[in-house]
Amino acid sequence: MRTIVLNRAADAGEWRQAARALLLAGIAPHEVDWRTGAEGTLFAKERPPPSPSGAGTRHPRVPRAFPELAEAVICHSDPGRFALLYRLLVRLQGSGHLLEIASDPDVAAARRLAKAVRRDCHKMTAFVRFREVPANGPAPGRRRFVAWFEPDHHIVARTAPFFAGRFADMDWLIMTPKGSAAFEDGTLTVSDAPALKPDLADAADALWAAYYAAIFNPARLKVKAMQAQMPRKYWRNLPEAALIPGLVASAQARVAAMARQEPHPPPAFHARLEARRPQVPAPPPSGTLDALREEARACAACPLHCQATQTVFGEGPADAALMIVGEQPGDREDLAGRPFVGPAGRLLDRMLREAGVDRREAYVTNAVKHFKFEPRGKMRLHRPPNAGEVERCRWWLGREIDLVRPKLVVAMGATALLALAGRKARLADMRGRVTQAEAGRALLVTIHPAYLLRIPDARRAEEETRRFRDDLDAARRWLESAGAVMRLRQMPATAG
Ligand code: URA
């Protein structure tokens, strides 16, 4: 029997190296006793046999799905996970299709462990609650947060990149009994060392609890679904959890009380007060794009700023002849703080190139400057802005146009059109032609590139993509005929 001691509890690379060497040395799974770190020190440490190398060395063969499965399984806290994976690795050398046999006990066990790990990761992304701590880190100006979480498995390293992407604008530390992840000034560090539960309390906890109680809808209570989504073991670290039993117990009575209440019109004085409410005066206009961008950082004109990471302002030359207006930043743009850097942006760049337009010569912006989304597990699902949000944000777009003074504005999609035209108009009626919009501004309307990414039928997608490129090409031709001195034709326009 060989005892193989791995230094880390969930390092797929370390396990892979050891397993590969054992496999090449012909060691059978039942001859290996796998251990990790501290457990291993009680036993005589044995190194895996050196990997044979050179001509004639056979390399283990595994199907594509195996590395991904192994990376999840290795994070499980089951001490048998390394042996299970090694058994699978050995068996895969004889049967490349083994992973497709769902009834095989080893395959079923590996899938079960991987599923539990994924679920644990998902719970971590949902139930980590950060508490703010004094900002004395190396990067002044960055706020600092600490969170405590108790995962079932060794998932800190696997899940940390999610938090690094989501909370890139702050420094944070997530401590767990199975290791910690720290993010400081843009650098993520992960450690396996178990942490002790810190004493965390935050004045914002009471605020959060009050908010939770306020949005708790007794009429939509589904206790079973709630328990499945938020198992009790997570409650001890959630500030809102203490409220839940009371809210559940009082739900029925609250629903009955709501049903008894007659609908009533607003009090008579409401309309008078509304009429007298002073109109908020527009802030004095900023004189430069940079000043405007700075000012927009603090925009709180509509509730979208509460959820979004940051204001995503337009970018491009301050004297661009062409301005391109989209809808609102997406998930990637919200995190990066720049417009059109995600999938729709990449498609836009390609289409512009093919139409002979260099994106760097255009000013690219959005009708709405904050990302509107609905949280769905780890995902943030895009939600279109409503007319009120578009109206609130029009002020910024108007100022961008006043300062850049483009010769032509391209509106991509219905939201951009609404913001630029100031009223609802049918995109199909205006598409592809240069028209005069508000203040005599030249406007060309086309579809939004994200629309192309959603067309399921390949032939239709191709046709619509060609039409989009034709619209951008029309914009370039119009600008050239209007004498715009732009380095637009960096690439030859492709036909059709
Ligand atoms: N969609 C938009 O409308 N704007 C962006 O910046 C990204 C996606």
Short mmCIF file of C-alpha atoms and ligand atoms in Angstrom, two decimals:
data_model
loop_
_atom_site.label_atom_id
_atom_site.label_comp_id
_atom_site.label_asym_id
_atom_site.label_seq_id
_atom_site.Cartn_x
_atom_site.Cartn_y
_atom_site.Cartn_z
CA MET A 1 0.00 0.00 0.00
CA ARG A 2 1.33 3.45 -0.91
CA THR A 3 0.33 6.53 1.08
CA ILE A 4 0.21 9.56 -1.16
CA VAL A 5 0.10 12.83 0.74
CA LEU A 6 -1.27 15.85 -1.08
CA ASN A 7 -0.35 19.27 0.32
CA ARG A 8 -3.66 20.88 -0.49
CA ALA A 9 -7.22 19.75 0.13
CA ALA A 10 -8.59 20.68 -3.26
CA ASP A 11 -5.85 21.29 -5.77
CA ALA A 12 -6.81 19.50 -8.98
CA GLY A 13 -3.35 20.18 -10.49
CA GLU A 14 -1.53 18.55 -7.57
CA TRP A 15 -3.81 15.51 -7.64
CA ARG A 16 -3.50 15.22 -11.43
CA GLN A 17 0.28 15.14 -11.24
CA ALA A 18 0.32 12.43 -8.58
CA ALA A 19 -2.40 10.38 -10.29
CA ARG A 20 -0.65 10.55 -13.64
CA ALA A 21 2.62 9.28 -12.14
CA LEU A 22 0.83 6.43 -10.34
CA LEU A 23 -1.03 5.48 -13.47
CA LEU A 24 2.10 5.43 -15.61
CA ALA A 25 3.83 3.29 -12.97
CA GLY A 26 0.94 0.80 -13.23
CA ILE A 27 -0.20 1.18 -9.59
CA ALA A 28 -3.72 -0.18 -9.06
CA PRO A 29 -6.31 2.01 -7.27
CA HIS A 30 -6.62 -0.36 -4.30
CA GLU A 31 -2.88 -0.04 -3.65
CA VAL A 32 -3.08 3.72 -2.98
CA ASP A 33 -4.02 5.42 0.27
CA TRP A 34 -4.69 9.12 -0.44
CA ARG A 35 -4.27 11.68 2.31
CA THR A 36 -3.95 15.42 2.64
CA GLY A 37 -1.79 17.84 4.64
CA ALA A 38 -2.14 17.35 8.37
CA GLU A 39 -3.61 13.82 8.20
CA GLY A 40 -0.65 12.81 6.10
CA THR A 41 1.92 13.81 8.71
CA LEU A 42 0.85 10.90 10.94
CA PHE A 43 1.92 8.51 8.25
CA ALA A 44 5.14 7.86 6.46
CA LYS A 45 5.05 10.25 3.54
CA GLU A 46 5.54 8.70 0.21
CA ARG A 47 6.12 10.58 -2.98
CA PRO A 48 4.31 9.47 -6.09
CA PRO A 49 6.67 7.60 -8.40
CA PRO A 50 8.51 9.94 -10.75
CA SER A 51 6.68 10.37 -14.04
CA PRO A 52 8.38 8.39 -16.77
CA SER A 53 9.25 10.65 -19.64
CA GLY A 54 10.70 10.46 -23.09
CA ALA A 55 9.86 8.57 -26.23
CA GLY A 56 7.51 5.66 -25.79
CA THR A 57 5.84 7.08 -22.64
CA ARG A 58 2.11 6.53 -22.84
CA HIS A 59 0.00 9.46 -21.77
CA PRO A 60 -3.21 8.86 -19.85
CA ARG A 61 -6.21 9.45 -22.04
CA VAL A 62 -9.38 10.93 -20.64
CA PRO A 63 -12.54 12.27 -22.26
CA ARG A 64 -12.98 16.04 -22.31
CA ALA A 65 -15.57 15.96 -19.54
CA PHE A 66 -13.20 14.36 -17.02
CA PRO A 67 -10.98 17.34 -16.07
CA GLU A 68 -14.04 19.50 -15.39
CA LEU A 69 -15.66 16.73 -13.34
CA ALA A 70 -12.40 16.14 -11.43
CA GLU A 71 -12.02 19.85 -10.66
CA ALA A 72 -15.45 19.87 -9.03
CA VAL A 73 -15.15 16.49 -7.24
CA ILE A 74 -11.76 17.38 -5.73
CA CYS A 75 -13.42 20.24 -3.82
CA HIS A 76 -15.77 17.86 -1.98
CA SER A 77 -14.96 17.18 1.65
CA ASP A 78 -15.46 13.41 1.24
CA PRO A 79 -12.06 11.88 2.14
CA GLY A 80 -12.65 9.21 -0.53
CA ARG A 81 -12.70 11.75 -3.38
CA PHE A 82 -9.08 11.28 -4.50
CA ALA A 83 -9.42 7.49 -4.56
CA LEU A 84 -12.70 7.73 -6.47
CA LEU A 85 -11.13 9.98 -9.09
CA TYR A 86 -8.08 7.75 -9.41
CA ARG A 87 -10.32 4.71 -9.87
CA LEU A 88 -12.19 6.56 -12.60
CA LEU A 89 -8.94 7.64 -14.23
CA VAL A 90 -7.67 4.04 -14.35
CA ARG A 91 -10.97 2.70 -15.61
CA LEU A 92 -11.17 5.39 -18.30
CA GLN A 93 -8.00 3.98 -19.88
CA GLY A 94 -9.99 0.85 -20.75
CA SER A 95 -13.34 2.45 -21.51
CA GLY A 96 -13.34 5.96 -22.95
CA HIS A 97 -17.14 6.15 -22.68
CA LEU A 98 -17.30 5.27 -19.00
CA LEU A 99 -18.50 8.76 -17.97
CA GLU A 100 -21.58 8.37 -20.14
CA ILE A 101 -22.79 5.38 -18.08
CA ALA A 102 -24.84 7.17 -15.45
CA SER A 103 -25.68 3.92 -13.61
CA ASP A 104 -22.02 3.06 -13.00
CA PRO A 105 -21.46 3.41 -9.22
CA ASP A 106 -18.19 5.37 -9.60
CA VAL A 107 -19.65 7.70 -12.22
CA ALA A 108 -22.80 8.21 -10.16
CA ALA A 109 -20.74 8.94 -7.03
CA ALA A 110 -18.53 11.44 -8.88
CA ARG A 111 -21.55 13.22 -10.33
CA ARG A 112 -23.16 13.37 -6.90
CA LEU A 113 -20.05 14.91 -5.34
CA ALA A 114 -19.67 17.40 -8.20
CA LYS A 115 -23.31 18.43 -7.86
CA ALA A 116 -22.92 18.99 -4.11
CA VAL A 117 -19.86 21.15 -4.75
CA ARG A 118 -21.65 23.24 -7.37
CA ARG A 119 -24.56 23.72 -5.02
CA ASP A 120 -22.23 24.77 -2.21
CA CYS A 121 -20.55 27.31 -4.55
CA HIS A 122 -23.95 28.65 -5.51
CA LYS A 123 -24.93 29.03 -1.85
CA MET A 124 -21.69 30.84 -1.14
CA THR A 125 -22.38 33.37 -3.89
CA ALA A 126 -25.88 33.89 -2.51
CA PHE A 127 -25.27 33.93 1.24
CA VAL A 128 -21.99 35.71 1.81
CA ARG A 129 -22.82 38.91 3.71
CA PHE A 130 -20.05 41.49 3.79
CA ARG A 131 -19.60 43.82 6.75
CA GLU A 132 -17.71 47.06 6.28
CA VAL A 133 -14.54 47.53 8.33
CA PRO A 134 -12.35 50.63 8.67
CA ALA A 135 -10.48 51.39 5.46
CA ASN A 136 -6.79 51.18 6.36
CA GLY A 137 -5.62 49.02 3.47
CA PRO A 138 -2.74 49.72 1.10
CA ALA A 139 -5.02 51.44 -1.43
CA PRO A 140 -6.49 54.60 0.05
CA GLY A 141 -10.04 55.33 -1.00
CA ARG A 142 -11.08 51.70 -1.42
CA ARG A 143 -13.72 50.54 1.04
CA ARG A 144 -12.96 47.32 2.93
CA PHE A 145 -15.33 44.51 3.81
CA VAL A 146 -15.11 41.23 5.70
CA ALA A 147 -17.45 38.24 5.52
CA TRP A 148 -17.70 34.94 7.33
CA PHE A 149 -19.11 31.89 5.56
CA GLU A 150 -19.29 28.20 6.44
CA PRO A 151 -19.10 26.06 3.32
CA ASP A 152 -19.56 22.31 3.40
CA HIS A 153 -16.73 21.74 0.93
CA HIS A 154 -13.36 23.16 -0.10
CA ILE A 155 -14.83 25.72 -2.46
CA VAL A 156 -13.13 28.98 -1.49
CA ALA A 157 -10.60 28.96 -4.36
CA ARG A 158 -13.26 27.82 -6.83
CA THR A 159 -15.73 30.54 -5.89
CA ALA A 160 -13.38 33.44 -5.14
CA PRO A 161 -13.09 34.59 -8.81
CA PHE A 162 -16.86 35.21 -8.83
CA PHE A 163 -16.48 37.70 -5.96
CA ALA A 164 -13.37 39.24 -7.56
CA GLY A 165 -15.42 39.95 -10.69
CA ARG A 166 -18.53 41.08 -8.87
CA PHE A 167 -16.92 43.24 -6.18
CA ALA A 168 -13.91 44.53 -8.09
CA ASP A 169 -14.28 48.06 -6.79
CA MET A 170 -13.70 47.25 -3.12
CA ASP A 171 -11.22 45.33 -0.97
CA TRP A 172 -12.64 42.32 0.79
CA LEU A 173 -11.82 39.25 2.81
CA ILE A 174 -14.00 36.14 2.98
CA MET A 175 -13.06 33.93 5.92
CA THR A 176 -14.21 30.33 6.26
CA PRO A 177 -13.23 27.28 8.32
CA LYS A 178 -11.94 25.84 5.04
CA GLY A 179 -9.68 28.72 4.01
CA SER A 180 -9.96 32.36 3.06
CA ALA A 181 -9.96 34.58 0.00
CA ALA A 182 -8.68 38.15 0.05
CA PHE A 183 -9.03 40.77 -2.65
CA GLU A 184 -6.84 43.81 -2.20
CA ASP A 185 -6.33 46.52 -4.78
CA GLY A 186 -7.24 44.19 -7.62
CA THR A 187 -5.21 41.17 -6.45
CA LEU A 188 -6.91 37.98 -5.36
CA THR A 189 -5.14 35.72 -2.84
CA VAL A 190 -6.52 32.42 -1.60
CA SER A 191 -5.34 30.44 1.39
CA ASP A 192 -6.25 26.96 2.68
CA ALA A 193 -5.64 27.83 6.33
CA PRO A 194 -8.84 27.53 8.38
CA ALA A 195 -10.02 30.86 9.77
CA LEU A 196 -11.74 31.51 13.09
CA LYS A 197 -15.10 33.22 13.05
CA PRO A 198 -14.49 36.96 13.47
CA ASP A 199 -16.72 39.10 15.61
CA LEU A 200 -18.56 40.98 12.89
CA ALA A 201 -21.34 43.45 13.40
CA ASP A 202 -22.26 46.35 11.24
CA ALA A 203 -24.60 49.25 11.69
CA ALA A 204 -25.94 48.37 8.25
CA ASP A 205 -27.23 45.01 9.60
CA ALA A 206 -30.24 46.72 11.17
CA LEU A 207 -30.87 48.60 7.96
CA TRP A 208 -30.63 45.42 5.94
CA ALA A 209 -33.02 43.63 8.34
CA ALA A 210 -35.51 46.50 8.08
CA TYR A 211 -35.26 46.37 4.29
CA TYR A 212 -35.76 42.59 4.29
CA ALA A 213 -38.85 42.89 6.50
CA ALA A 214 -40.22 45.62 4.24
CA ILE A 215 -39.87 43.61 1.02
CA PHE A 216 -41.09 40.35 2.57
CA ASN A 217 -44.41 39.72 0.86
CA PRO A 218 -46.66 37.59 3.10
CA ALA A 219 -49.03 36.93 0.20
CA ARG A 220 -46.32 35.18 -1.76
CA LEU A 221 -44.90 33.07 1.04
CA LYS A 222 -43.88 29.52 0.05
CA VAL A 223 -42.20 28.03 3.08
CA LYS A 224 -40.93 24.84 1.38
CA ALA A 225 -39.37 26.72 -1.53
CA MET A 226 -37.86 29.17 0.92
CA GLN A 227 -36.32 26.40 3.02
CA ALA A 228 -34.92 24.76 -0.13
CA GLN A 229 -33.40 28.03 -1.28
CA MET A 230 -32.09 29.09 2.10
CA PRO A 231 -31.39 25.99 4.23
CA ARG A 232 -31.35 26.62 7.97
CA LYS A 233 -27.64 25.91 8.35
CA TYR A 234 -26.91 29.24 6.63
CA TRP A 235 -29.18 31.22 8.91
CA ARG A 236 -26.71 31.75 11.71
CA ASN A 237 -24.63 34.02 9.49
CA LEU A 238 -27.45 35.96 7.86
CA PRO A 239 -28.54 39.17 9.61
CA GLU A 240 -32.08 38.83 8.24
CA ALA A 241 -32.53 35.23 9.46
CA ALA A 242 -33.67 36.20 12.96
CA LEU A 243 -36.72 37.87 11.43
CA ILE A 244 -37.84 34.94 9.33
CA PRO A 245 -39.75 32.84 11.92
CA GLY A 246 -41.76 35.90 13.01
CA LEU A 247 -42.47 36.95 9.44
CA VAL A 248 -43.61 33.44 8.53
CA ALA A 249 -45.77 33.11 11.65
CA SER A 250 -47.52 36.42 11.05
CA ALA A 251 -47.92 35.98 7.27
CA GLN A 252 -51.44 34.54 7.30
CA ALA A 253 -52.79 37.23 9.58
CA ARG A 254 -51.15 39.95 7.50
CA VAL A 255 -52.64 38.57 4.27
CA ALA A 256 -56.10 38.47 5.92
CA ALA A 257 -55.66 42.07 7.11
CA MET A 258 -54.60 43.14 3.61
CA ALA A 259 -57.66 41.48 2.10
CA ARG A 260 -59.92 43.31 4.57
CA GLN A 261 -58.53 46.68 3.59
CA GLU A 262 -60.66 48.61 1.12
CA PRO A 263 -58.77 50.20 -1.74
CA HIS A 264 -58.86 53.93 -1.18
CA PRO A 265 -57.96 56.89 -3.37
CA PRO A 266 -55.12 59.15 -2.29
CA PRO A 267 -56.21 61.82 0.21
CA ALA A 268 -57.71 64.96 -1.32
CA PHE A 269 -54.69 67.11 -0.52
CA HIS A 270 -52.36 64.73 -2.41
CA ALA A 271 -53.01 66.28 -5.84
CA ARG A 272 -52.59 69.81 -4.41
CA LEU A 273 -49.28 68.89 -2.81
CA GLU A 274 -48.06 67.23 -5.99
CA ALA A 275 -48.90 70.35 -7.99
CA ARG A 276 -47.03 72.53 -5.52
CA ARG A 277 -43.97 70.26 -5.31
CA PRO A 278 -41.06 72.34 -6.54
CA GLN A 279 -39.54 71.06 -9.74
CA VAL A 280 -35.96 70.03 -9.09
CA PRO A 281 -33.90 72.57 -11.02
CA ALA A 282 -31.53 71.07 -13.57
CA PRO A 283 -27.94 71.22 -12.37
CA PRO A 284 -25.78 73.81 -14.13
CA PRO A 285 -24.28 72.24 -17.22
CA SER A 286 -20.69 71.03 -17.09
CA GLY A 287 -18.34 72.57 -19.62
CA THR A 288 -16.24 69.56 -20.60
CA LEU A 289 -16.83 65.88 -21.16
CA ASP A 290 -14.41 65.00 -18.39
CA ALA A 291 -16.28 67.19 -15.91
CA LEU A 292 -19.57 65.72 -17.06
CA ARG A 293 -18.25 62.17 -16.67
CA GLU A 294 -17.07 63.02 -13.16
CA GLU A 295 -20.45 64.48 -12.30
CA ALA A 296 -22.29 61.45 -13.68
CA ARG A 297 -20.41 59.17 -11.27
CA ALA A 298 -22.64 60.43 -8.47
CA CYS A 299 -25.90 60.36 -10.45
CA ALA A 300 -28.80 59.18 -8.30
CA ALA A 301 -31.60 60.53 -10.46
CA CYS A 302 -33.34 57.14 -10.59
CA PRO A 303 -33.18 54.01 -8.43
CA LEU A 304 -30.92 52.14 -10.88
CA HIS A 305 -27.82 53.57 -9.23
CA CYS A 306 -28.58 51.60 -6.04
CA GLN A 307 -28.05 48.22 -7.65
CA ALA A 308 -25.45 48.97 -10.31
CA THR A 309 -21.72 48.85 -9.58
CA GLN A 310 -20.99 52.19 -11.18
CA THR A 311 -22.07 54.76 -13.75
CA VAL A 312 -20.97 53.69 -17.21
CA PHE A 313 -20.38 56.89 -19.12
CA GLY A 314 -19.70 57.26 -22.84
CA GLU A 315 -16.19 57.11 -24.24
CA GLY A 316 -14.40 58.19 -27.38
CA PRO A 317 -12.95 61.36 -28.92
CA ALA A 318 -14.51 64.54 -27.54
CA ASP A 319 -14.94 65.83 -31.12
CA ALA A 320 -16.10 62.60 -32.78
CA ALA A 321 -18.12 63.05 -35.98
CA LEU A 322 -20.01 59.85 -35.19
CA MET A 323 -21.83 59.09 -31.93
CA ILE A 324 -23.22 55.61 -31.33
CA VAL A 325 -25.91 55.21 -28.69
CA GLY A 326 -26.90 51.85 -27.17
CA GLU A 327 -29.44 50.98 -24.51
CA GLN A 328 -27.73 50.58 -21.14
CA PRO A 329 -24.56 48.89 -19.88
CA GLY A 330 -24.72 45.12 -19.49
CA ASP A 331 -23.16 42.88 -16.86
CA ARG A 332 -19.61 43.20 -18.23
CA GLU A 333 -19.88 46.92 -18.82
CA ASP A 334 -21.18 47.45 -15.28
CA LEU A 335 -18.12 45.73 -13.85
CA ALA A 336 -15.61 47.28 -16.24
CA GLY A 337 -17.11 50.78 -16.15
CA ARG A 338 -16.90 51.06 -19.96
CA PRO A 339 -19.63 50.82 -22.62
CA PHE A 340 -19.87 47.94 -25.08
CA VAL A 341 -17.07 45.71 -23.82
CA GLY A 342 -19.15 42.50 -23.54
CA PRO A 343 -20.53 40.17 -26.21
CA ALA A 344 -22.72 42.85 -27.85
CA GLY A 345 -19.73 45.18 -27.86
CA ARG A 346 -17.51 42.63 -29.56
CA LEU A 347 -20.14 42.12 -32.25
CA LEU A 348 -20.49 45.89 -32.66
CA ASP A 349 -16.71 46.25 -33.06
CA ARG A 350 -16.67 43.56 -35.75
CA MET A 351 -19.60 45.06 -37.63
CA LEU A 352 -18.05 48.54 -37.49
CA ARG A 353 -14.77 47.16 -38.80
CA GLU A 354 -16.55 45.40 -41.63
CA ALA A 355 -18.40 48.62 -42.46
CA GLY A 356 -15.07 50.44 -42.61
CA VAL A 357 -15.44 52.33 -39.33
CA ASP A 358 -12.78 52.37 -36.66
CA ARG A 359 -14.57 52.29 -33.29
CA ARG A 360 -11.83 54.41 -31.73
CA GLU A 361 -12.95 57.28 -33.95
CA ALA A 362 -16.54 57.17 -32.68
CA TYR A 363 -18.01 58.32 -29.37
CA VAL A 364 -19.85 55.30 -27.93
CA THR A 365 -22.42 55.73 -25.19
CA ASN A 366 -25.75 54.51 -23.85
CA ALA A 367 -29.20 55.98 -23.36
CA VAL A 368 -29.15 54.86 -19.71
CA LYS A 369 -25.93 54.94 -17.74
CA HIS A 370 -26.61 52.32 -15.06
CA PHE A 371 -27.06 48.57 -15.47
CA LYS A 372 -30.60 47.42 -14.70
CA PHE A 373 -30.86 43.75 -13.80
CA GLU A 374 -32.67 41.13 -11.82
CA PRO A 375 -30.52 38.83 -9.64
CA ARG A 376 -31.03 35.15 -10.49
CA GLY A 377 -28.65 33.00 -8.45
CA LYS A 378 -25.17 33.94 -9.62
CA MET A 379 -26.51 35.63 -12.73
CA ARG A 380 -27.66 39.19 -13.19
CA LEU A 381 -30.36 39.10 -15.82
CA HIS A 382 -30.62 42.21 -17.98
CA ARG A 383 -33.89 44.10 -17.62
CA PRO A 384 -34.79 46.85 -20.09
CA PRO A 385 -35.03 50.33 -18.58
CA ASN A 386 -38.52 51.77 -18.37
CA ALA A 387 -39.64 55.06 -19.92
CA GLY A 388 -39.14 56.95 -16.63
CA GLU A 389 -35.55 55.73 -16.28
CA VAL A 390 -34.82 56.66 -19.90
CA GLU A 391 -36.32 60.08 -19.33
CA ARG A 392 -34.20 60.66 -16.20
CA CYS A 393 -31.03 59.71 -18.03
CA ARG A 394 -31.74 61.78 -21.17
CA TRP A 395 -30.18 64.78 -19.53
CA TRP A 396 -26.74 63.12 -19.60
CA LEU A 397 -27.11 61.98 -23.19
CA GLY A 398 -28.24 65.46 -24.23
CA ARG A 399 -25.18 66.98 -22.57
CA GLU A 400 -22.88 64.44 -24.23
CA ILE A 401 -24.35 65.42 -27.61
CA ASP A 402 -24.05 69.15 -26.83
CA LEU A 403 -20.39 68.75 -25.93
CA VAL A 404 -19.28 66.28 -28.62
CA ARG A 405 -21.43 67.87 -31.36
CA PRO A 406 -21.35 64.80 -33.60
CA LYS A 407 -22.33 65.18 -37.23
CA LEU A 408 -24.34 61.96 -37.05
CA VAL A 409 -25.86 60.03 -34.16
CA VAL A 410 -26.59 56.31 -34.63
CA ALA A 411 -29.35 55.02 -32.36
CA MET A 412 -29.11 51.28 -31.80
CA GLY A 413 -32.42 49.83 -30.66
CA ALA A 414 -35.73 51.13 -29.38
CA THR A 415 -34.40 52.54 -26.09
CA ALA A 416 -31.75 54.66 -27.83
CA LEU A 417 -34.39 55.83 -30.27
CA LEU A 418 -36.75 56.78 -27.43
CA ALA A 419 -33.99 58.71 -25.69
CA LEU A 420 -32.93 60.53 -28.83
CA ALA A 421 -36.35 61.21 -30.30
CA GLY A 422 -37.93 62.04 -26.94
CA ARG A 423 -41.02 60.06 -27.87
CA LYS A 424 -41.96 56.53 -28.86
CA ALA A 425 -41.36 55.89 -32.56
CA ARG A 426 -41.38 52.73 -34.65
CA LEU A 427 -37.82 51.66 -35.30
CA ALA A 428 -38.77 49.76 -38.46
CA ASP A 429 -40.20 52.94 -40.03
CA MET A 430 -36.95 54.86 -39.62
CA ARG A 431 -34.31 52.20 -39.94
CA GLY A 432 -31.23 52.66 -42.12
CA ARG A 433 -31.95 56.24 -43.31
CA VAL A 434 -30.50 59.47 -42.06
CA THR A 435 -33.29 61.67 -40.66
CA GLN A 436 -33.41 64.89 -38.69
CA ALA A 437 -34.11 64.43 -34.99
CA GLU A 438 -34.51 66.96 -32.16
CA ALA A 439 -32.54 70.19 -32.67
CA GLY A 440 -31.97 69.35 -36.32
CA ARG A 441 -29.53 66.60 -35.38
CA ALA A 442 -28.78 63.95 -38.07
CA LEU A 443 -29.94 60.57 -36.82
CA LEU A 444 -29.66 57.07 -38.22
CA VAL A 445 -31.65 54.33 -36.53
CA THR A 446 -30.75 50.66 -36.54
CA ILE A 447 -31.25 47.59 -34.38
CA HIS A 448 -29.26 46.79 -31.23
CA PRO A 449 -26.43 44.25 -31.73
CA ALA A 450 -27.62 42.23 -28.69
CA TYR A 451 -30.75 41.44 -30.71
CA LEU A 452 -28.57 39.63 -33.26
CA LEU A 453 -27.08 37.47 -30.51
CA ARG A 454 -30.53 36.25 -29.53
CA ILE A 455 -31.78 35.10 -32.96
CA PRO A 456 -31.92 31.30 -32.78
CA ASP A 457 -32.19 30.63 -36.50
CA ALA A 458 -28.73 30.80 -38.12
CA ARG A 459 -29.96 31.96 -41.54
CA ARG A 460 -32.06 34.73 -40.09
CA ALA A 461 -29.23 35.77 -37.82
CA GLU A 462 -26.93 36.00 -40.83
CA GLU A 463 -29.47 38.04 -42.80
CA GLU A 464 -30.11 40.42 -39.89
CA THR A 465 -26.37 40.78 -39.27
CA ARG A 466 -25.88 41.75 -42.90
CA ARG A 467 -28.65 44.38 -42.59
CA PHE A 468 -27.04 45.78 -39.45
CA ARG A 469 -23.68 46.06 -41.22
CA ASP A 470 -25.43 47.77 -44.16
CA ASP A 471 -26.89 50.34 -41.73
CA LEU A 472 -23.44 51.07 -40.30
CA ASP A 473 -22.10 51.28 -43.83
CA ALA A 474 -24.84 53.80 -44.66
CA ALA A 475 -23.75 55.85 -41.66
CA ARG A 476 -20.14 55.83 -42.88
CA ARG A 477 -21.15 56.83 -46.42
CA TRP A 478 -23.35 59.64 -45.12
CA LEU A 479 -20.53 60.97 -42.99
CA GLU A 480 -18.11 60.87 -45.88
CA SER A 481 -20.57 62.67 -48.13
CA ALA A 482 -21.08 65.26 -45.37
CA GLY A 483 -17.34 65.85 -45.47
CA ALA A 484 -16.59 64.41 -42.05
CA VAL A 485 -12.86 64.16 -41.74
CA MET A 486 -12.66 60.85 -39.97
CA ARG A 487 -10.25 58.03 -40.34
CA LEU A 488 -13.22 55.84 -40.99
CA ARG A 489 -11.89 53.65 -43.70
CA GLN A 490 -9.22 51.80 -41.79
CA MET A 491 -10.51 48.54 -43.21
CA PRO A 492 -12.06 48.00 -46.58
CA ALA A 493 -15.82 47.63 -46.28
CA THR A 494 -16.93 44.11 -47.10
CA ALA A 495 -19.87 43.70 -49.36
CA GLY A 496 -23.00 41.76 -48.39
N1 URA B 1 -25.67 46.90 -24.52
C1 URA B 1 -25.79 48.24 -24.53
O1 URA B 1 -26.78 48.79 -24.96
N2 URA B 1 -24.78 48.98 -24.07
C2 URA B 1 -23.66 48.44 -23.62
O2 URA B 1 -22.77 49.18 -23.21
C3 URA B 1 -23.56 47.03 -23.63
C4 URA B 1 -24.57 46.27 -24.07
#
